[in-house]
């Protein structure tokens, strides 16, 4: 039976495999997906606890670049959704700042 890495490097291998081997590979992928999903959820939970400011911390205004890096979203996404996000300060037509605490709360609610 080829490894999943071998199949990834050369997908044409699949056309030469018997049904039982394909079923075995599919089973491996299913287990891997479940393990990856569990690790992903754990990392998200741990990351949110470390990255999001707590209510006890003072709130700060972040540039779009800093907010994007801190919260793992793109600058474009932030700017596109600025009107929906509470605590956005428009200092001028081109200067936007995001409340760290309110953005964290908005993203927590959006991911729930």
Coordinates of C-alpha atoms in Angstrom, one line a residue:
X1 CA 0.0 0.0 0.0
X2 CA 1.5 3.4 -0.9
X3 CA 1.7 6.1 1.7
X4 CA -0.5 9.1 1.7
X5 CA 2.6 11.2 0.9
X6 CA 3.4 9.1 -2.1
X7 CA -0.2 9.5 -3.4
X8 CA 0.0 13.2 -2.8
X9 CA 3.2 13.4 -4.9
X10 CA 1.8 11.2 -7.7
X11 CA -2.0 11.0 -7.7
X12 CA -1.9 8.7 -10.8
X13 CA -1.0 5.9 -8.4
X14 CA -4.7 5.8 -7.4
X15 CA -5.7 4.5 -10.9
X16 CA -3.5 1.4 -10.4
X17 CA -4.7 0.5 -6.9
X18 CA -7.2 -2.2 -6.0
X19 CA -10.5 -1.4 -4.3
X20 CA -9.4 -2.8 -0.9
X21 CA -6.2 -0.6 -1.0
X22 CA -8.2 2.5 -1.9
X23 CA -10.6 1.8 1.0
X24 CA -7.6 1.5 3.3
X25 CA -6.2 4.8 2.1
X26 CA -9.6 6.4 2.5
X27 CA -9.8 5.1 6.1
X28 CA -6.4 6.6 6.8
X29 CA -7.5 10.0 5.4
X30 CA -10.6 9.9 7.5
X31 CA -8.7 9.3 10.7
X32 CA -6.2 12.0 9.7
X33 CA -9.0 14.6 9.1
X34 CA -10.5 13.8 12.5
X35 CA -7.0 14.3 14.2
X36 CA -6.4 17.5 12.2
X37 CA -9.8 18.9 13.2
X38 CA -9.1 18.2 16.8
X39 CA -5.7 19.8 16.7
X40 CA -7.1 22.8 14.8
X41 CA -9.8 23.4 17.4
X42 CA -7.4 23.1 20.2
X43 CA -5.0 25.5 18.6
X44 CA -7.8 28.0 17.9
X45 CA -9.0 27.8 21.5
X46 CA -5.5 28.1 22.9
X47 CA -4.7 31.0 20.4
X48 CA -7.8 32.9 21.4
X49 CA -6.9 32.7 25.1
X50 CA -3.4 34.0 24.4
X51 CA -4.1 36.6 21.7
X52 CA -7.3 38.3 22.8
X53 CA -7.1 40.9 25.4
X54 CA -9.0 40.3 28.6
X55 CA -11.6 42.7 29.9
X56 CA -9.1 43.6 32.6
X57 CA -6.5 44.8 30.1
X58 CA -6.7 48.4 28.9
X59 CA -8.2 48.7 25.4
X60 CA -5.9 50.0 22.6
X61 CA -6.5 51.2 19.1
X62 CA -4.8 49.1 16.4
X63 CA -3.9 49.9 12.9
X64 CA -5.5 47.6 10.2
X65 CA -2.1 45.9 9.7
X66 CA -1.6 45.3 13.5
X67 CA -5.2 44.1 14.0
X68 CA -4.9 41.7 11.0
X69 CA -1.7 40.2 12.4
X70 CA -3.0 40.0 16.0
X71 CA -6.3 38.4 15.1
X72 CA -5.3 36.3 12.1
X73 CA -7.5 37.9 9.5
X74 CA -6.5 39.9 6.4
X75 CA -6.2 43.7 6.3
X76 CA -8.6 43.7 3.4
X77 CA -11.2 41.7 5.3
X78 CA -11.0 44.2 8.2
X79 CA -11.4 47.2 6.0
X80 CA -14.3 45.6 4.1
X81 CA -16.1 44.8 7.4
X82 CA -15.2 48.0 9.3
X83 CA -18.8 49.3 9.2
X84 CA -20.0 46.1 10.9
X85 CA -17.3 45.9 13.6
X86 CA -18.0 47.9 16.8
X87 CA -15.3 50.3 18.1
X88 CA -13.9 51.3 14.8
X89 CA -12.5 54.8 14.8
X90 CA -12.3 56.7 11.5
X91 CA -9.7 59.4 12.1
X92 CA -9.9 60.5 8.5
X93 CA -11.0 59.2 5.2
X94 CA -7.9 57.0 4.9
X95 CA -7.0 56.5 8.6
X96 CA -8.9 53.7 10.4
X97 CA -8.2 52.3 13.9
X98 CA -9.8 49.2 15.5
X99 CA -10.5 48.8 19.2
X100 CA -8.6 45.7 20.3
X101 CA -11.1 44.6 22.9
X102 CA -14.2 45.2 20.7
X103 CA -12.7 43.5 17.7
X104 CA -11.8 40.5 19.8
X105 CA -15.4 40.3 21.1
X106 CA -16.8 40.7 17.5
X107 CA -14.6 37.9 16.2
X108 CA -15.5 35.6 19.1
X109 CA -19.2 36.1 18.4
X110 CA -18.6 35.6 14.6
X111 CA -16.8 32.3 15.2
X112 CA -19.4 30.9 17.5

